[in-house]
C-alpha positions as a printed NumPy array, in Angstrom:
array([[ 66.619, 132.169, 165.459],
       [ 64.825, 131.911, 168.987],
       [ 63.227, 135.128, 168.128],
       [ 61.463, 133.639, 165.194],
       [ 60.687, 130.792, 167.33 ],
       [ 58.564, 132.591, 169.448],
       [ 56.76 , 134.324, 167.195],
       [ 56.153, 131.296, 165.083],
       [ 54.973, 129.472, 168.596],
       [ 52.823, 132.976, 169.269],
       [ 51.108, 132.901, 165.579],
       [ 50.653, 129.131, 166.099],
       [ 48.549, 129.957, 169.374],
       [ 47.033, 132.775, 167.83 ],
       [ 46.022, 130.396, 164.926],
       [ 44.691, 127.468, 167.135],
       [ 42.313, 129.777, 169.149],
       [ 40.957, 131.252, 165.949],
       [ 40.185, 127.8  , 164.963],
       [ 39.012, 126.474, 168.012],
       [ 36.66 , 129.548, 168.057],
       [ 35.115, 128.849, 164.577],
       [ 34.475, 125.161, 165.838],
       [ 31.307, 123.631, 166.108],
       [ 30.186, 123.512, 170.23 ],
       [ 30.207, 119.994, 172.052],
       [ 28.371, 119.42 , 175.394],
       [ 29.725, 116.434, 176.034],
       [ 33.38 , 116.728, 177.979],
       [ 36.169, 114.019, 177.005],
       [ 37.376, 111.636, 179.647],
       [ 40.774, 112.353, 178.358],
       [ 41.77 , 115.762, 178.476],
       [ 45.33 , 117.187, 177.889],
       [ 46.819, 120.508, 178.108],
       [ 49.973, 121.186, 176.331],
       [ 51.552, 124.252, 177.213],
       [ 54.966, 125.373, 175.942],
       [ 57.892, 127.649, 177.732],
       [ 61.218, 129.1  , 176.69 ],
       [ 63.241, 126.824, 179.006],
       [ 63.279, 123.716, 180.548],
       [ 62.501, 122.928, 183.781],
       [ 65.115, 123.201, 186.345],
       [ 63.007, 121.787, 189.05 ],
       [ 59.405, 121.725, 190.026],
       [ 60.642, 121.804, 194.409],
       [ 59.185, 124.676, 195.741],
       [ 62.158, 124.827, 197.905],
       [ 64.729, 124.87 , 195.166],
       [ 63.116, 127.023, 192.948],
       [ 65.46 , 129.718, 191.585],
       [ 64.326, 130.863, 188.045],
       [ 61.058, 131.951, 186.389],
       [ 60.418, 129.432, 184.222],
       [ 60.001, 126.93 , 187.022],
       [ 58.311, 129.454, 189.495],
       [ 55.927, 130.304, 186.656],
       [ 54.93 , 126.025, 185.978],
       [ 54.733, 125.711, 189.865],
       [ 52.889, 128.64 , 189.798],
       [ 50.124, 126.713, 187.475],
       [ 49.684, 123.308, 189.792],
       [ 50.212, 124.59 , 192.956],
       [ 47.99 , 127.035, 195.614],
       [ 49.22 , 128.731, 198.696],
       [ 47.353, 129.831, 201.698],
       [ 46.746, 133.004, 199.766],
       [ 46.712, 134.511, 196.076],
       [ 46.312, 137.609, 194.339],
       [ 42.597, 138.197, 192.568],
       [ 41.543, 140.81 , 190.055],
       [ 43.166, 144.34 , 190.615],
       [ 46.111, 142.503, 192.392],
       [ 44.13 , 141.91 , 195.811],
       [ 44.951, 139.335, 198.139],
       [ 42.04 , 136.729, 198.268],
       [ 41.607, 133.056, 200.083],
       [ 43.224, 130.13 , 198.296],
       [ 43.921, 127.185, 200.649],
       [ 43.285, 129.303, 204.148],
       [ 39.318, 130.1  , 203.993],
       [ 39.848, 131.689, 207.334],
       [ 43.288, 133.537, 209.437],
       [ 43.305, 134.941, 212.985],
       [ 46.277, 136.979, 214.554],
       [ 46.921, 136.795, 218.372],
       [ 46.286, 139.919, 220.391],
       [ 49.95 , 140.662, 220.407],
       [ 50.473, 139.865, 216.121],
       [ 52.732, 137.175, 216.91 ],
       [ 51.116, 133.961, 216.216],
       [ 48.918, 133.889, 213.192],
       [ 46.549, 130.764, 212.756],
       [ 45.518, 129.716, 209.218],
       [ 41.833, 126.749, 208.827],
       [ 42.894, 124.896, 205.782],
       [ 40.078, 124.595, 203.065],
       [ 38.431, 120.901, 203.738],
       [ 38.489, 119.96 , 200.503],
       [ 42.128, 120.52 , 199.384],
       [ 43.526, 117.435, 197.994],
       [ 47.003, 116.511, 196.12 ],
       [ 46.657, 115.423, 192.642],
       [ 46.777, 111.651, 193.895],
       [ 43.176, 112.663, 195.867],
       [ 44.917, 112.387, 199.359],
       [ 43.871, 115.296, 201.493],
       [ 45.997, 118.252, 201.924],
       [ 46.835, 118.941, 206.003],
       [ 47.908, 121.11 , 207.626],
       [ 50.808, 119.028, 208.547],
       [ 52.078, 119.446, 204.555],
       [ 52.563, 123.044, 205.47 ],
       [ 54.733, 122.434, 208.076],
       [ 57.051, 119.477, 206.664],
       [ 57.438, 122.039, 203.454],
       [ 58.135, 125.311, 205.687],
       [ 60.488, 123.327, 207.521],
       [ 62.288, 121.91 , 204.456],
       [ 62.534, 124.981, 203.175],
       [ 64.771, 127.365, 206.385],
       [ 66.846, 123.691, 206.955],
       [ 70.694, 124.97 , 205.686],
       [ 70.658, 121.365, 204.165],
       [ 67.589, 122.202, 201.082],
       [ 70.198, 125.107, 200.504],
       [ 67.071, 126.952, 199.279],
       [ 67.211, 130.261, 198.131],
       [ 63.978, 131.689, 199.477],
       [ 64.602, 130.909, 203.358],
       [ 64.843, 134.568, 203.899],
       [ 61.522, 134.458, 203.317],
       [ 60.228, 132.919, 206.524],
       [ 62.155, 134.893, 208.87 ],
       [ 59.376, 136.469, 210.213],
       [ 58.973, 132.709, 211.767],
       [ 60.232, 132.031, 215.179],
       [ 63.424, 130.502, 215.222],
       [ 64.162, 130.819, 211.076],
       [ 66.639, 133.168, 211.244],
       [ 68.944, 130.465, 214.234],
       [ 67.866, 127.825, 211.748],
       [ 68.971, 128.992, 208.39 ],
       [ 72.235, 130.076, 209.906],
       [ 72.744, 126.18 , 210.831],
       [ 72.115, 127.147, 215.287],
       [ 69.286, 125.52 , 215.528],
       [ 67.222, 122.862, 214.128],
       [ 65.008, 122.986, 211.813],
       [ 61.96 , 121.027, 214.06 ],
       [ 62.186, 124.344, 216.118],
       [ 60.801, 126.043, 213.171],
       [ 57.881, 128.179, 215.366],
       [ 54.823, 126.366, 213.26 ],
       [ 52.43 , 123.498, 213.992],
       [ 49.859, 121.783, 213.558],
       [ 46.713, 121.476, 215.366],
       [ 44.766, 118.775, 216.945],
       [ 42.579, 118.82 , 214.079],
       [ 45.209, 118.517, 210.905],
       [ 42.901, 121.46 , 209.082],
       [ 44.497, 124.359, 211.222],
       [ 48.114, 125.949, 211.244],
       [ 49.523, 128.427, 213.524],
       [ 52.968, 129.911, 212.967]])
């Protein structure tokens, strides 16, 4: 039964592009637009911090940019960092924020998001399941653990809320 489901959802794709191809052009763009896209699950969350199963990693994945993400040929390129130095000893990295990064509400994206989200994500308390991943970060490790606090998470902001150094 699913399997025919997805194959009748595949054919109906298939079929819609075919059309859509054949269609006469329009220069004109609608106000409205919509996108409806389909999955074989619901979403168990859209919190980057609890995120534990494809599905939801792969819709995240679709309205969400890092500092970084993989171009053609699988090579790292520029997403929200335009621009990263490393300290002479590789332990403090320093990431400029693209200037024109905005939520979906039009406020600006700082630099500041970065660090309420990294520290959100290492506090024992989000229970997330991807804090290993920041334990190249001073203090992650002591803070995951529950022996430190998660404001001692080695990241801040600068002056200017466009650069982040971790």
């Amino acid at each position: 039964m699913k399997k025919s489901k997805i194959i009748l959802g595949g054919l109906a794709v298939m079929t819609s592009t075919l059309l859509a191809a054949c269609g006469a052009s329009f220069s004109k763009t609608a106000a409205n637009q919509k996108l409806n896209w389909m999955e074989e699950a619901e979403l168990s969350t859209i919190d980057v911090s609890k995120i534990m199963d494809d599905v939801s990693f792969n819709q995240v994945n679709q309205v969400m940019e890092g500092l970084y993400t993989l171009g053609n040929n699988a090579k790292v390129k520029n997403a929200l960092a335009t621009k990263a130095t490393v300290s002479k000893d590789g332990k403090t990295w320093t990431f400029k924020i693209r200037k024109n990064a905005k939520w979906s509400n039009g406020q600006a994206l700082t630099a500041k998001d970065f660090v309420y989200s990294w520290k959100r994500t290492v506090d024992p308390k989000t229970a997330s399941e991807y804090s290993y991943l920041f334990s190249g970060i001073k203090n992650a490790d002591a803070i995951v653990a529950g022996k430190k606090k998660a404001s001692t998470l080695g990241i801040k902001p600068w002056a200017s809320t466009s650069w982040l150094s971790a």
